[in-house]
Amino acid sequence: MSYKAPVAQIDFILNHVVPFSDLARTDRFAEATPETASAILAEAGKLATNVLAPLNRNGDESPAVLENGRVRTSPGFAQGFRAIAEGGWIGLSADPEHGGMGLPQALNMAVAEMMSGACLALQLNPLLTQGQIEALEHHASDDLKALYLPKLVSGEWSGTMNLTEPGAGSDVGALVTRAEPNGDGTYRITGQKIFITWGDSDVTENVCHAVLARLPDGAKGTRGISLFMVPKLIPDADGRPGVANSLKVVSLEEKMGIHGSPTCVLSFEGATGWLIGEQHKGMAAMFTMMNCARLGVGMQGVGVAEAALQQAVAYARDRNQMGPIIQHPDVRRMLATARAEVFAARAIGLACATAIDLERATNDPVHAARAAFLTPIAKTYGTDVGCRVADIGVQVHGGMGYIEETGAAQYLRDVRITPIYEGTNGIQAMDLVGRKLSDGGDAALRLLDEIADGAKVAQADHPQLANQLWQASETLREATQTLLERDLPLRFAGAVPYLTGFARVLGGLYHLRAAQAGGESHLALARVFNARVLPRHAADLVEAVAGLDDLTGVSDAALAGDFAA
Amino acid sequence: MSYKAPVAQIDFILNHVVPFSDLARTDRFAEATPETASAILAEAGKLATNVLAPLNRNGDESPAVLENGRVRTSPGFAQGFRAIAEGGWIGLSADPEHGGMGLPQALNMAVAEMMSGACLALQLNPLLTQGQIEALEHHASDDLKALYLPKLVSGEWSGTMNLTEPGAGSDVGALVTRAEPNGDGTYRITGQKIFITWGDSDVTENVCHAVLARLPDGAKGTRGISLFMVPKLIPDADGRPGVANSLKVVSLEEKMGIHGSPTCVLSFEGATGWLIGEQHKGMAAMFTMMNCARLGVGMQGVGVAEAALQQAVAYARDRNQMGPIIQHPDVRRMLATARAEVFAARAIGLACATAIDLERATNDPVHAARAAFLTPIAKTYGTDVGCRVADIGVQVHGGMGYIEETGAAQYLRDVRITPIYEGTNGIQAMDLVGRKLSDGGDAALRLLDEIADGAKVAQADHPQLANQLWQASETLREATQTLLERDLPLRFAGAVPYLTGFARVLGGLYHLRAAQAGGESHLALARVFNARVLPRHAADLVEAVAGLDDLTGVSDAALAGDFAA
């Protein structure tokens, strides 16, 4: 029943489904040959399978606890984190100037998927540390970079992201945390932050908080926010962790899942901070962190889906109820649909990562637009598939799935956070139909052309699959055109179904490519996708263009169940 | 944020959507006038809102525990159960001969929904006790009835259902628990049973186990199984709880949810039992219990959905992120879709209950077939909606939804059992396309005619909604005909999507009836259903007739992620 990292599945997608091989033809990623990629994936797979996966139940059964103001993490988590750090996995895509390996995000995200499938609660630490590394690389002064980046890249220190406050969740601009200049180039940070993932721990010697706060002359809303580096222990002259900063862990949240990940309420009480980037431009730096993390969260969904599915398949092969239940048509339907969706979500995530890499290697705005367009889709579809497949995992186990000891329920409880954090899936979808269609639909239509072309290319070999995909791409094109003609509130009312419909059609393209490149198994899985998943795009897109009138027609009272009002 | 029993919503459905008013025109249910029904619902609503709902968090936070072999239940549960018992709610539909009120199941199920929404973990006790009452009424000897029924109906004693064993879940026929005659009319019962809901407790003075076991001359499989009454304490000559029977609680399961409901592993060690009904005919009696419980579980889904939705709406009205989030189009979309699905699931459940009542009152086989056809749909759609809406409840809360303190996550964890127990939803769907279509489709087609007629009747007032429903009913008719021409394995591969598609179309009928009978709010909600839920029937039915070939085309190894094999 234990998790086995899906190295070969990822390798196949990089080689046959997404344009990963284009990267080795660029200067920046010349080292990222298919052979190197395979070797790296195999090594990461061993770590995930052998070292991290055995820790997953520990995190759930022995959650992180707060003791005398310090977080004590779950048994084995410190060793697991050291293994990740010492393998160099935190700096896989970081700048070699500060100790990173400078490899593509496509590989980093593939590794992230495997680590998440093995132990989501632990993997959150490197994911957020990587986000902070990205933010510092792009925005910090040379001094800050020199001090913090080597420690973060090596995993000696970890990084956190401090956005949310009790009254400021999705509305980041409402935050009230203050930053006041000390006159020596540092700032006093005062305020409370909530939902701080790995906000403290005993797995690293220091914890570096990237904190959004408002300077005295900061405007209201998001334009007046700045980003600060606020270390738990202030580095001394030699860059070693020195005196404790004025901040404390108030409490840990009791959550539905990821019990091994300490989610902190942090109180900054005149803590010393250093400005990251320019004054009042904190949101730009935070978006750098979040963009990286958004795709990473999508891959978390894929990773947990893979793990949950592997366990469900193993159970279904083993469990006899009038024959092994894997042979029962309905169980097989659930498992095959899940496998088809995991493939699609993984391919979308890796396509997004590859677009990010191509953008960085070529500076071509077409790649940039593709990456930007795919990010909310990868985050939302990946996490939705994570929840759906973990749910199927529970169902396939029957009554045993509801018993915690089995582990199936943990996957569902753990993955349920992923459609929420790093911007809820609703916010992702609004980003897609708002900002990402603000180019007049250029990025969307280019991708639609690619889907239609893919269908045409496959016409001779797989006419039925290809025709179905082409028809779907036309339906999606119409819905896209309709949304483009509408104002934002109308688009928002259909944002999530539009995103979902897009993901299903795009998944159809990637399945078709796999069917052309791979063996019988990939063709068979494409057939499952086309019979059971792709057809659902039609209703998604009906809803996408349904508008807002029906929703505003139902009063708040009726939503609450009072129809008389 | 507290739960308010949806008395008016239920009343509306009984009066305008399902043929409940026909019942008062029968001899058996002449007392069940709309006025009486309203009064009963109002009374049950008060109990649910004021007495039971305040206990719900207790069950989660202070689960039932096993102490010295006895179960101690969550704080307040004993008082809550006494309130249910003393209100006469356990015997609402039981035979007046043994203390019941003889009222329709439609009312009983409406009450069950409200009690489930208030406190699912506690409501499981009366639900299972009612199941045992039904089984005894239909199958037990007069002596057993006279001894047990008054105690069960009054709630002095509670009842359990003992089917499952470690190797016998959905395959009940595989059970190995033995029953050996003592020669005095009693039997020695020996074996282990798992997943026994409320298998022991301190809320009643006795617990009556209905246990499936095999007599020495019992054939293999389900034909050799008999049902026995095995009380925890053997009644003495005066019918009072006497000496302890030879059975014990081995352990309680640690579950994902319904922590307040003690789920026991029970060991019967030569326990004394009394035969219920005939030898080797235990499955028939057990099906009587399960049929009642199946619909009850569907109503549990509706109840938890209602509770989760109420809390989500309250939160969304209160939570400000650039305005109250209930005004954000995507949040409103989630809430309105949830409200539309709750309405549909409730109407389907009450239509099923009313058909059961009409069958009992008239002995008309058409009503019997309708009840039988609707039972798996009501169970599956009700519980699926329960999970979907509880999931929306978490999502609407954003990060707060993932924090246990909020209570949103508890609804999701609690309701997740309902698609599993009393026959998984996959088994329900197989029952629908197997046994329930074995009449040549008569029951299905009669219901389809009713849907088409409903669409025609509404044509003048609501042409768009009516046309859409009529088209959907035609698509459903075609899919039904296709399934009827197929053998069982092929039907089973599409069973769940067929059931789901059927529920969505049927929900369209009930929404249309509500739109005709009710005010603007019901019309608005019907529009939401027709824009966002009903269109999904098309892909459901594509999948329903997709057959089995695509599923068997994917190897077991590929399902596990190994595409090379």
PDB file of C-alpha atoms in Angstrom, chain A residues 26 81 108 211 219 226 239 360 446 477 509:
ATOM      1  CA  THR A  26      18.245  26.976 -24.879  1.00  0.00           C
ATOM      2  CA  PHE A  81      13.617  17.805   6.040  1.00  0.00           C
ATOM      3  CA  ASN A 108      11.309  21.264  -9.668  1.00  0.00           C
ATOM      4  CA  VAL A 211       5.937  39.862   6.085  1.00  0.00           C
ATOM      5  CA  ALA A 219      -1.668  54.309   0.955  1.00  0.00           C
ATOM      6  CA  SER A 226       5.615  46.743   1.574  1.00  0.00           C
ATOM      7  CA  GLY A 239      25.559  35.707   9.492  1.00  0.00           C
ATOM      8  CA  ARG A 360      12.824  32.534 -18.603  1.00  0.00           C
ATOM      9  CA  ARG A 446      -3.401  30.509 -29.087  1.00  0.00           C
ATOM     10  CA  ARG A 477     -13.764  28.836 -28.400  1.00  0.00           C
ATOM     11  CA  LEU A 509      -5.235  17.280 -25.971  1.00  0.00           C
TER      12      LEU A 509
END
